[in-house]
Coordinates of N, CA and C and ligand atoms in Angstrom, one line a residue:
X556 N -62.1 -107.0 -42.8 CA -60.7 -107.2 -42.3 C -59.7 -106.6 -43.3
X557 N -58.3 -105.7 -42.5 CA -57.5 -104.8 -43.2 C -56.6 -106.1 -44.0
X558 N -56.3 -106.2 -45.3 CA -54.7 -106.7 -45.3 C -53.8 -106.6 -44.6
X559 N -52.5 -107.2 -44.3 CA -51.7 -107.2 -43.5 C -50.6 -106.8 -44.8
X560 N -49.9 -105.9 -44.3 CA -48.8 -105.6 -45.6 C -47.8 -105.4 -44.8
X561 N -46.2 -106.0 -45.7 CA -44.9 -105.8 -45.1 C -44.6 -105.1 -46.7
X562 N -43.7 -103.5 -46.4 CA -42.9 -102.9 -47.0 C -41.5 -103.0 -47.0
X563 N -41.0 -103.4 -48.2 CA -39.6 -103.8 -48.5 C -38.8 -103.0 -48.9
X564 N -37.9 -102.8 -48.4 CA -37.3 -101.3 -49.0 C -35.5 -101.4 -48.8
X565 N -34.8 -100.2 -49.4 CA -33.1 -100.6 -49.5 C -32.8 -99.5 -49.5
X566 N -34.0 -98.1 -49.4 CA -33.4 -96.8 -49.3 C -34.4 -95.9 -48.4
X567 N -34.1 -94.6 -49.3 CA -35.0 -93.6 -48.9 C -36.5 -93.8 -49.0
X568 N -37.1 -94.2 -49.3 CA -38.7 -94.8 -48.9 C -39.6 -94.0 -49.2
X569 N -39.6 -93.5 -50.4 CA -40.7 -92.3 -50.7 C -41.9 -93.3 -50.8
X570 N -41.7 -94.2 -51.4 CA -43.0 -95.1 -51.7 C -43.8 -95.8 -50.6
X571 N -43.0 -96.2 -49.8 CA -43.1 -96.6 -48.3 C -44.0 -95.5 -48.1
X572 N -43.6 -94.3 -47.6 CA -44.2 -92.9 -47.0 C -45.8 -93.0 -47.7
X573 N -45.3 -93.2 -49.2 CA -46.8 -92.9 -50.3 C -47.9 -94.3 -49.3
X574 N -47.5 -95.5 -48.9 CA -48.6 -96.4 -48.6 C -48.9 -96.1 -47.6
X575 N -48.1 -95.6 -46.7 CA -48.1 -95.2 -45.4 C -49.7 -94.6 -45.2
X576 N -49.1 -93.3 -45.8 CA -49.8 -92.2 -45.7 C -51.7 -93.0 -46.5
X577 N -51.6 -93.3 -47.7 CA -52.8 -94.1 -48.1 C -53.4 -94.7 -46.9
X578 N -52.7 -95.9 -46.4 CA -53.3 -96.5 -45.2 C -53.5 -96.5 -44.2
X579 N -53.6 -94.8 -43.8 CA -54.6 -93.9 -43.0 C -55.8 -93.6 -42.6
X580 N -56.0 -93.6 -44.2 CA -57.8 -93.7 -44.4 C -58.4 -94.9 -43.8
X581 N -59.7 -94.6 -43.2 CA -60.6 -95.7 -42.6 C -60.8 -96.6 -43.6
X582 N -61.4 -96.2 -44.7 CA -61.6 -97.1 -45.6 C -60.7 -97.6 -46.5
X583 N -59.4 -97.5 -46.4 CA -58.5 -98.5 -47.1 C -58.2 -99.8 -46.6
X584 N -58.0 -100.5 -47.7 CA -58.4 -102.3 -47.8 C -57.0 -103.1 -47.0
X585 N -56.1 -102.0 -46.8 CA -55.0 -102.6 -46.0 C -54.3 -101.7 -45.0
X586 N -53.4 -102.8 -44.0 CA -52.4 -101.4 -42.9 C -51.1 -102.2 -43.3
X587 N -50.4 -101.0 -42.8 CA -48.6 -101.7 -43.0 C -48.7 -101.7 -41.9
X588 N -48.3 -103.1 -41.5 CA -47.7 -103.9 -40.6 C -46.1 -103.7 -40.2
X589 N -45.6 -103.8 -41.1 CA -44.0 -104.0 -40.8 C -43.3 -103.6 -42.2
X590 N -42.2 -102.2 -42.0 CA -41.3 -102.4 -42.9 C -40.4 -103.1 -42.9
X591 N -39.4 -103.9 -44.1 CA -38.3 -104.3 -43.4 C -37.0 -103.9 -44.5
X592 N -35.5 -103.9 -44.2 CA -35.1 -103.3 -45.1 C -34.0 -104.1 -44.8
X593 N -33.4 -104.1 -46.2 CA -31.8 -105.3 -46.4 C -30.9 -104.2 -46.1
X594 N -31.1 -102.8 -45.9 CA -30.0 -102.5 -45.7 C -29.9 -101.5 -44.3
X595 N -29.2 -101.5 -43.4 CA -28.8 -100.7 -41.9 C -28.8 -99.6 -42.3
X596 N -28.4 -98.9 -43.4 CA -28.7 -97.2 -43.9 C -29.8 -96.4 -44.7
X597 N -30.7 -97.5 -44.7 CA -31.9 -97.0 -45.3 C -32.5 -96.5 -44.8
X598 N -32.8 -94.8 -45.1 CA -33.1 -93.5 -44.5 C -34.7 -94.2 -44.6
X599 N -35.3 -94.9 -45.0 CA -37.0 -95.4 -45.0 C -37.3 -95.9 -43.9
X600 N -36.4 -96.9 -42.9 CA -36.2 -97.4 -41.7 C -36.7 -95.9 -40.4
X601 N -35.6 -94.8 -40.8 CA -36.5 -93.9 -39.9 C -37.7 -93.0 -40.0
X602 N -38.0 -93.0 -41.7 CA -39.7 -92.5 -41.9 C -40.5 -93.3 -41.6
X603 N -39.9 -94.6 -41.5 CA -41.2 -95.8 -41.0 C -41.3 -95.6 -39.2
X604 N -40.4 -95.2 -38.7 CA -40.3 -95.3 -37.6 C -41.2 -94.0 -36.6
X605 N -40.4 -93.1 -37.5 CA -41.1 -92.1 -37.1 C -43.1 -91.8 -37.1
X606 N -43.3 -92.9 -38.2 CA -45.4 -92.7 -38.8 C -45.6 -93.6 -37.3
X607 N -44.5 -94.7 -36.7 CA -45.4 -95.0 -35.7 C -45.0 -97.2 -36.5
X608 N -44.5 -97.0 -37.1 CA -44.6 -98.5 -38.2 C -43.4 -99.5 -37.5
X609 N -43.6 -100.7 -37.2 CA -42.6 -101.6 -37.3 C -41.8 -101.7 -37.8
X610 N -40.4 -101.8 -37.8 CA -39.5 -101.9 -38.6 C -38.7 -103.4 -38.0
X611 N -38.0 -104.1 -39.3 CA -36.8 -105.0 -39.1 C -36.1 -104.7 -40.1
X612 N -34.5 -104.9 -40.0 CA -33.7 -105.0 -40.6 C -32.8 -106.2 -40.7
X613 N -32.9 -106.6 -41.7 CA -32.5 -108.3 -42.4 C -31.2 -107.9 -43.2
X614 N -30.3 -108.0 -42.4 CA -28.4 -107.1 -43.2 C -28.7 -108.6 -44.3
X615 N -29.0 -108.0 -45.7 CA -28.6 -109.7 -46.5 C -26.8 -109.8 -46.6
X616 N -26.0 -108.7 -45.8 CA -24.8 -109.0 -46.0 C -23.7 -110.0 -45.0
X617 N -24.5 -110.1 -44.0 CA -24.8 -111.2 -42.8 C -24.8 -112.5 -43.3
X618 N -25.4 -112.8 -44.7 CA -25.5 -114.5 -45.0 C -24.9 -114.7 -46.6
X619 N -23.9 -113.7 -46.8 CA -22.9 -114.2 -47.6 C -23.4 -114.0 -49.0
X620 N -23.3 -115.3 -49.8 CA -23.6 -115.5 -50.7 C -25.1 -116.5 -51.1
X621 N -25.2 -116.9 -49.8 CA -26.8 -117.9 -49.4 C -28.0 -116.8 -49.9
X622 N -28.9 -116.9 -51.1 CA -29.4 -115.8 -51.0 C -31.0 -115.9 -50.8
X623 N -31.0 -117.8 -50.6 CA -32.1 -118.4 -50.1 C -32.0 -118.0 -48.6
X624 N -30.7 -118.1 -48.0 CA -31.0 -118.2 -46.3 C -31.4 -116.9 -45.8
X625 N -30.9 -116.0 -46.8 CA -31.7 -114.4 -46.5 C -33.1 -114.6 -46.8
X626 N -34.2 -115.2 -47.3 CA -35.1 -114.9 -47.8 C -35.5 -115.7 -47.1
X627 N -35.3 -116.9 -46.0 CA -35.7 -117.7 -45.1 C -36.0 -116.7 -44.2
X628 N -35.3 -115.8 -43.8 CA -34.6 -115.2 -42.7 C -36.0 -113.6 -42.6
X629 N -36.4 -113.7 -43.8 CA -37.1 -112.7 -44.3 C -38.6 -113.7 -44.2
X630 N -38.7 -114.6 -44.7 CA -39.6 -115.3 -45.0 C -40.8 -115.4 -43.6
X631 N -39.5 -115.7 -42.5 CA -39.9 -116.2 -40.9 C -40.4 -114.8 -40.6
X632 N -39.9 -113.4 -40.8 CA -40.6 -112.4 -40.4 C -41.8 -112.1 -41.1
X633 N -42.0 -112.6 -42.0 CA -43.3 -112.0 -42.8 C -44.3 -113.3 -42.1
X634 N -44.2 -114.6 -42.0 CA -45.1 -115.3 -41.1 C -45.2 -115.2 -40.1
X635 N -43.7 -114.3 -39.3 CA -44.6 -114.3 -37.7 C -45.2 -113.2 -37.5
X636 N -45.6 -112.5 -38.0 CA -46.4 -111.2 -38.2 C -47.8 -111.0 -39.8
X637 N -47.8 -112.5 -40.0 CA -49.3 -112.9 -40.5 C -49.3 -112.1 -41.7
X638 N -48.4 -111.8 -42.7 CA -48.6 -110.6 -43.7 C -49.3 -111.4 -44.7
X639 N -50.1 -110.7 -45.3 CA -50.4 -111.3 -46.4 C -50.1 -110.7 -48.1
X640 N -50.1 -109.6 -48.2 CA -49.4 -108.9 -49.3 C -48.0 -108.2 -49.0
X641 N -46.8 -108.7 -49.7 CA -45.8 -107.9 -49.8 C -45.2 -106.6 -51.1
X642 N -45.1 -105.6 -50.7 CA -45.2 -104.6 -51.3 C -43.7 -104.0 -51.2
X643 N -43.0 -104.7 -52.3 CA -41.4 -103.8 -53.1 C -41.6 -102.2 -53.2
X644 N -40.7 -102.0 -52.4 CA -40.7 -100.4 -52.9 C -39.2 -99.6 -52.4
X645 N -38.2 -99.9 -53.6 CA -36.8 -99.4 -53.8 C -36.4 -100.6 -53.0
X646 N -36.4 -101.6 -53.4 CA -36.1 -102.8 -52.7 C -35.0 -103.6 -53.6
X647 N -33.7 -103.4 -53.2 CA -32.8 -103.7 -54.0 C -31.8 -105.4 -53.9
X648 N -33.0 -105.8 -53.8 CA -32.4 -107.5 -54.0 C -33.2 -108.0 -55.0
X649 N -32.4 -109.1 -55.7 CA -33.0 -110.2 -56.5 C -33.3 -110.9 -55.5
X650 N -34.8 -111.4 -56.0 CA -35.2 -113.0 -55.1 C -35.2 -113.8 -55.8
X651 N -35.1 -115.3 -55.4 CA -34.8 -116.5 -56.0 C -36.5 -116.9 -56.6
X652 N -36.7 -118.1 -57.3 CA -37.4 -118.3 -57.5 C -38.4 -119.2 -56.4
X653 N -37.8 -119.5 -55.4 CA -38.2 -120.2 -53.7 C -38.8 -119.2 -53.6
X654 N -38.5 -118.3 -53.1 CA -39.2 -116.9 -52.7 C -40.1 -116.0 -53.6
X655 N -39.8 -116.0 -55.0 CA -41.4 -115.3 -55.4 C -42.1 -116.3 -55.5
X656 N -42.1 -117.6 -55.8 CA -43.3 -118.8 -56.2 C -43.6 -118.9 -54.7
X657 N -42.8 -118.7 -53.5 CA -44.0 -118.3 -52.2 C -44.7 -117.5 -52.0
X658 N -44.5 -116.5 -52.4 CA -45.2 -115.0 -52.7 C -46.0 -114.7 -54.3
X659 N -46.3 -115.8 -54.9 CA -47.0 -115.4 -56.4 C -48.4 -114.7 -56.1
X660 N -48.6 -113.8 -56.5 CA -50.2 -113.6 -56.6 C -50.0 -112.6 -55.3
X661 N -49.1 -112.4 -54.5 CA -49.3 -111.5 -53.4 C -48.0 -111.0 -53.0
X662 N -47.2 -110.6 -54.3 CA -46.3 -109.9 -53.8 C -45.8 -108.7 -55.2
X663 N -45.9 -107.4 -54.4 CA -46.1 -106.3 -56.2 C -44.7 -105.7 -55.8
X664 N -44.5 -104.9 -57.1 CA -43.6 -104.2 -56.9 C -43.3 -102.7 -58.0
X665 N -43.0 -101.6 -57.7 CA -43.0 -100.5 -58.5 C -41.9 -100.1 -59.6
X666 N -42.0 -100.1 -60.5 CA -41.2 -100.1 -61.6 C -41.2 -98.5 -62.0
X667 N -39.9 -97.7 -62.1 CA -39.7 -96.5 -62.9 C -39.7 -96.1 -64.0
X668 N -40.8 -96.8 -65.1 CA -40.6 -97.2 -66.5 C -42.2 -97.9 -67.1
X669 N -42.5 -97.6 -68.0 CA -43.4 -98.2 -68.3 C -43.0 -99.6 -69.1
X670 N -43.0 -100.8 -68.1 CA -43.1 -101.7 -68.4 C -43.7 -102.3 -69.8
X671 N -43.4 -102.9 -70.5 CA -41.8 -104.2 -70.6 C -41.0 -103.0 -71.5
X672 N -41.0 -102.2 -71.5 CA -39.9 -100.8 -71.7 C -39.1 -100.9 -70.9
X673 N -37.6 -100.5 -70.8 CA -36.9 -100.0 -69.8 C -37.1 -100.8 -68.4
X674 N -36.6 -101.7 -68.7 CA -36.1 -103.3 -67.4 C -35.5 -102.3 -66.6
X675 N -35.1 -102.7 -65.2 CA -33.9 -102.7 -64.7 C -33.5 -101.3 -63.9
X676 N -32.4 -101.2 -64.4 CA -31.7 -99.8 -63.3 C -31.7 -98.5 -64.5
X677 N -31.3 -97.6 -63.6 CA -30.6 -96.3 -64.4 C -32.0 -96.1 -65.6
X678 N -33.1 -96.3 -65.2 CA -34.1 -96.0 -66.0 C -34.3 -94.9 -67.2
X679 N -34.4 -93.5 -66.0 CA -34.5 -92.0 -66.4 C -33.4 -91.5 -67.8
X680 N -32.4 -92.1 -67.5 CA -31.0 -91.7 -68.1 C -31.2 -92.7 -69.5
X681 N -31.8 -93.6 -69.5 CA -32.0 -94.7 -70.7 C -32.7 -94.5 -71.5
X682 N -34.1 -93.4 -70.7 CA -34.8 -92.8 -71.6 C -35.1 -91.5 -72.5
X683 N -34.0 -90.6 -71.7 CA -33.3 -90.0 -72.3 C -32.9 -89.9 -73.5
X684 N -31.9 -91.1 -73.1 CA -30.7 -91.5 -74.5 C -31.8 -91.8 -75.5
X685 N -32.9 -92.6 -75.1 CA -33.6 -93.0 -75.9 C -34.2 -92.0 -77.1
X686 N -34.6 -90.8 -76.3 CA -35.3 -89.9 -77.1 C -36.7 -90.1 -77.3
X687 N -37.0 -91.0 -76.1 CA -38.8 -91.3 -76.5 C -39.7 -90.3 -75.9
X688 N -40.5 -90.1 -76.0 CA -41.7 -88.4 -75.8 C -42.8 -89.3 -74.7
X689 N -42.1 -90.7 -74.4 CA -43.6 -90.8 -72.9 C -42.7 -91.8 -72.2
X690 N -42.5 -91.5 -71.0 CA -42.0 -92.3 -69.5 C -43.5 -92.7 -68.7
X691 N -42.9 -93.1 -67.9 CA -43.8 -93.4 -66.6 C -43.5 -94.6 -65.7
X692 N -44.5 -95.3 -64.8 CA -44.2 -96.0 -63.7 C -45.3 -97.1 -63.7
X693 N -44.6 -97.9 -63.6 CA -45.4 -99.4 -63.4 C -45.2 -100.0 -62.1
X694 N -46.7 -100.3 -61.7 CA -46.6 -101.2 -60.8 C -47.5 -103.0 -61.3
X695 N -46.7 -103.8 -60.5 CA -46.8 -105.2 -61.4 C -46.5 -106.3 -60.2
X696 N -46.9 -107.6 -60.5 CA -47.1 -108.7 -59.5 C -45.1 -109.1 -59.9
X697 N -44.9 -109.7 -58.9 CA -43.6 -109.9 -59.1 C -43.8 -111.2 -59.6
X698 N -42.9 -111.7 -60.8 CA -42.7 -113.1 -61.6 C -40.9 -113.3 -61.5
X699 N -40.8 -114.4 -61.6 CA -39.3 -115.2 -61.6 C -38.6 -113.8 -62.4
X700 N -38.5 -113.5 -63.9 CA -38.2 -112.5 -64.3 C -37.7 -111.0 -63.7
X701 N -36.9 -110.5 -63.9 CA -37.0 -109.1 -63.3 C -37.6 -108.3 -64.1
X702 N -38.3 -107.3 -63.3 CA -39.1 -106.3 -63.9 C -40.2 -106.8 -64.8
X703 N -40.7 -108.4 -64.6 CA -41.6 -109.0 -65.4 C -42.9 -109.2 -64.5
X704 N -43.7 -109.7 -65.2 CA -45.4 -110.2 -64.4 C -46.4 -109.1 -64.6
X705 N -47.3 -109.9 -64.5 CA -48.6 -108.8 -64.9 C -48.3 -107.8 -64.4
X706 N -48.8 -106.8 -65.5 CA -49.0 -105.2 -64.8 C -50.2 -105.2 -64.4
X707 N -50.5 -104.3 -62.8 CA -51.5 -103.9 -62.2 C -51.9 -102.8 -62.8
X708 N -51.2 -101.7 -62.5 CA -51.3 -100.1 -63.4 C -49.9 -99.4 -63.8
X709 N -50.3 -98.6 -64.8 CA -49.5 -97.8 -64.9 C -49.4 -96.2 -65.3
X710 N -48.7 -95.7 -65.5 CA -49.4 -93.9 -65.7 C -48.1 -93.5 -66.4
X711 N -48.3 -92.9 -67.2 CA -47.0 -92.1 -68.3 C -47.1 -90.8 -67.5
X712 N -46.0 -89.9 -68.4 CA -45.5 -88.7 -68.1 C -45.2 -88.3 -69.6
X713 N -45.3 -87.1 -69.5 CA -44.4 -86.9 -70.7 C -43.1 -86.5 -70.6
X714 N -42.3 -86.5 -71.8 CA -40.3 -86.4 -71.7 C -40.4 -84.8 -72.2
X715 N -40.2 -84.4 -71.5 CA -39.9 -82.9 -72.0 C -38.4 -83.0 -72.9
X716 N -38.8 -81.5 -73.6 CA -36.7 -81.3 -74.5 C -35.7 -80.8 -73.3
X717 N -36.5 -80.4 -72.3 CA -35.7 -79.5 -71.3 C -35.0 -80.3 -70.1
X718 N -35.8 -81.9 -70.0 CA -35.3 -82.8 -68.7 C -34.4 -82.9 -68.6
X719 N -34.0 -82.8 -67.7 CA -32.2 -83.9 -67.2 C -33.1 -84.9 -66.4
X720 N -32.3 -85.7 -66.6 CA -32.3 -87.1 -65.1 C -33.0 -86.7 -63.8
X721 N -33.0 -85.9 -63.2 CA -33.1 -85.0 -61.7 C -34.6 -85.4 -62.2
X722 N -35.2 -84.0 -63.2 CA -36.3 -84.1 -63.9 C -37.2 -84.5 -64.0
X723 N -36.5 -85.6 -64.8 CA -38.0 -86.6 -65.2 C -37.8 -87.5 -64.4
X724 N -36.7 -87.6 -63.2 CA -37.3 -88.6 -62.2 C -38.3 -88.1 -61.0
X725 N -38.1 -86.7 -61.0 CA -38.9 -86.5 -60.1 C -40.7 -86.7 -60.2
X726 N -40.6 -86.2 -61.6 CA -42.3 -86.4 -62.7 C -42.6 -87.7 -62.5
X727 N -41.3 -88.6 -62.6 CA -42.1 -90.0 -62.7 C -42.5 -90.4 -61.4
X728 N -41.5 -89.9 -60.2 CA -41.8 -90.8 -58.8 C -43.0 -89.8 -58.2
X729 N -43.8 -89.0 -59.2 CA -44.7 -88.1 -58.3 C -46.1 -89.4 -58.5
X730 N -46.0 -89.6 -59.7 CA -47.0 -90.9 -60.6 C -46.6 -91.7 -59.7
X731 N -45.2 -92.2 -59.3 CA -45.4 -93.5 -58.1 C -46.5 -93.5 -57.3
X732 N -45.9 -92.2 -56.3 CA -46.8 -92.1 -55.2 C -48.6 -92.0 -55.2
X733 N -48.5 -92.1 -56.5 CA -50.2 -91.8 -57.2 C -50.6 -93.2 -57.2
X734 N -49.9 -94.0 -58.2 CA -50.6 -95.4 -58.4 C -50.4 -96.6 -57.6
X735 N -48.5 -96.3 -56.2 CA -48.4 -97.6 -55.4 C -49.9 -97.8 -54.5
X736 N -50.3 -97.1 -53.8 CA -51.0 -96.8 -53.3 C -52.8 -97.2 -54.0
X737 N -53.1 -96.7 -55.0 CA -53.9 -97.3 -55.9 C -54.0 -98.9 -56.3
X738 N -52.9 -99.7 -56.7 CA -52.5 -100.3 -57.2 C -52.6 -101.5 -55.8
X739 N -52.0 -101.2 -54.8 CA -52.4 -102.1 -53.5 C -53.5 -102.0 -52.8
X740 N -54.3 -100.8 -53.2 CA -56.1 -101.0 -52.8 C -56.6 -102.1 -54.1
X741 N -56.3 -102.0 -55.3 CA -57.0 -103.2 -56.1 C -56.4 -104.4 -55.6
X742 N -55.1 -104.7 -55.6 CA -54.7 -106.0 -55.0 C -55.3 -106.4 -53.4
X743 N -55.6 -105.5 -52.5 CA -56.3 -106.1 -51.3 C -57.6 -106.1 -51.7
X744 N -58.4 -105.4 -52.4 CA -59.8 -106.2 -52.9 C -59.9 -107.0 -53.3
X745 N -59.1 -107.5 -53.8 CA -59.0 -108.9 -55.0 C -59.6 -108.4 -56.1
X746 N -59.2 -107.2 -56.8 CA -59.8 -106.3 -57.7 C -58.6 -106.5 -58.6
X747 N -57.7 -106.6 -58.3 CA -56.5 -107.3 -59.4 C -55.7 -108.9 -58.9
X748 N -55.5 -109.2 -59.5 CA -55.3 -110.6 -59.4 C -54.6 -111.4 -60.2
X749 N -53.7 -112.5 -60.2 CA -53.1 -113.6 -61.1 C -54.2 -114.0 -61.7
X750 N -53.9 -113.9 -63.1 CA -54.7 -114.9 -64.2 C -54.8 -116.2 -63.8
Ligands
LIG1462 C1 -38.4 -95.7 -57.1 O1 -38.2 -95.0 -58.3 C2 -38.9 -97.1 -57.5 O2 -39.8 -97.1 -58.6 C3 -37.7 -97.9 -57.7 O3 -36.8 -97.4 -56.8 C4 -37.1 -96.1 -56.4 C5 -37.3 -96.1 -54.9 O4 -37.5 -94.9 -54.4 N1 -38.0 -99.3 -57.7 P1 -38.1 -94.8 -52.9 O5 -37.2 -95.5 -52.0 O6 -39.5 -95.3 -52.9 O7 -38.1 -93.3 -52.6

């Protein structure tokens, strides 16, 4: 039996595309079920649409400041469609701690940085400034923390002298599409897991 996976997303959906396209194969350990996205402009909504994929759209700007009643609201579509792993990918909300301790152990998410390096936003440009000689992309179980919880996998790149931002983001999201994919075949085997 496939996993059931809902993809979460708030933009353009390269990662989305990357699981998509993985969970083609006969023998991969899961299917996307349902994308859903917080936002009405997210260009991922029509690449999901177009492979043939479910899509909903959950406006979290509809419920204000309630950011539990969005994740109810989210919560009811991932049970009425049986998901069992949820998979972040450019998914631009904080969730409360209701909602990842409902989702512990089965819900990942992809990080543009080699984790616990470079939290957060504006990654590429931080590393930069930094001047460090190895980037890369983590993927990891989601914990109360942002950008925290076990790492599943991860894969460097190297920082060239010649990058801009454009650059080394494109090098890192090539590694995305390498390990999301990877990274949610181990978690549907139960080949990675909460401690
Ligand atoms: C990726 O870099 C991902 O790591 C980060 O947001 C970006 C989303 O890109 N969390 P896409 O929507 O998957 O193309």
């Amino acid at each position: 039996m496939k996993k059931r996976v809902a993809v979460l997303i708030s933009g353009r959906g390269s990662n989305m595309t990357a699981l998509i396209e993985a969970a083609k194969a006969k023998d991969y350990p899961a299917e996307i079920v349902v994308v859903v996205s917080n936002r009405p402009d997210a260009a991922g909504l029509g690449r999901a649409q177009q492979a043939g994929i479910a899509t909903a759209l959950i406006d979290h700007t509809a419920f204000g400041k309630d950011r539990e009643a969005f994740e109810r609201a989210l919560d009811a579509q991932l049970q009425a469609r049986q998901i069992d792993i949820v998979c972040l990918a450019g998914f631009m909300r904080l969730l409360t701690p209701w909602f990842v301790e409902r989702w512990s152990g089965r819900m990942i998410n992809i990080h543009p940085a080699l984790l616990p390096q470079f939290k957060g936003l504006d990654t590429h440009r931080r590393v930069l400034e930094a001047g460090v000689e190895e980037h890369g992309a983590t993927v990891h179980f989601v914990s109360a923390g942002m950008d925290e919880g076990p790492v599943i996998l991860q894969k460097s790149v190297p920082v060239l002298g010649s990058d801009s931002e454009a650059t080394l983001a494109a090098r890192v999201l090539e590694v995305e599409h390498q390990i999301y994919p990877q990274a949610l075949r181990m978690v549907a085997e139960g080949r990675a897991r909460l401690p």
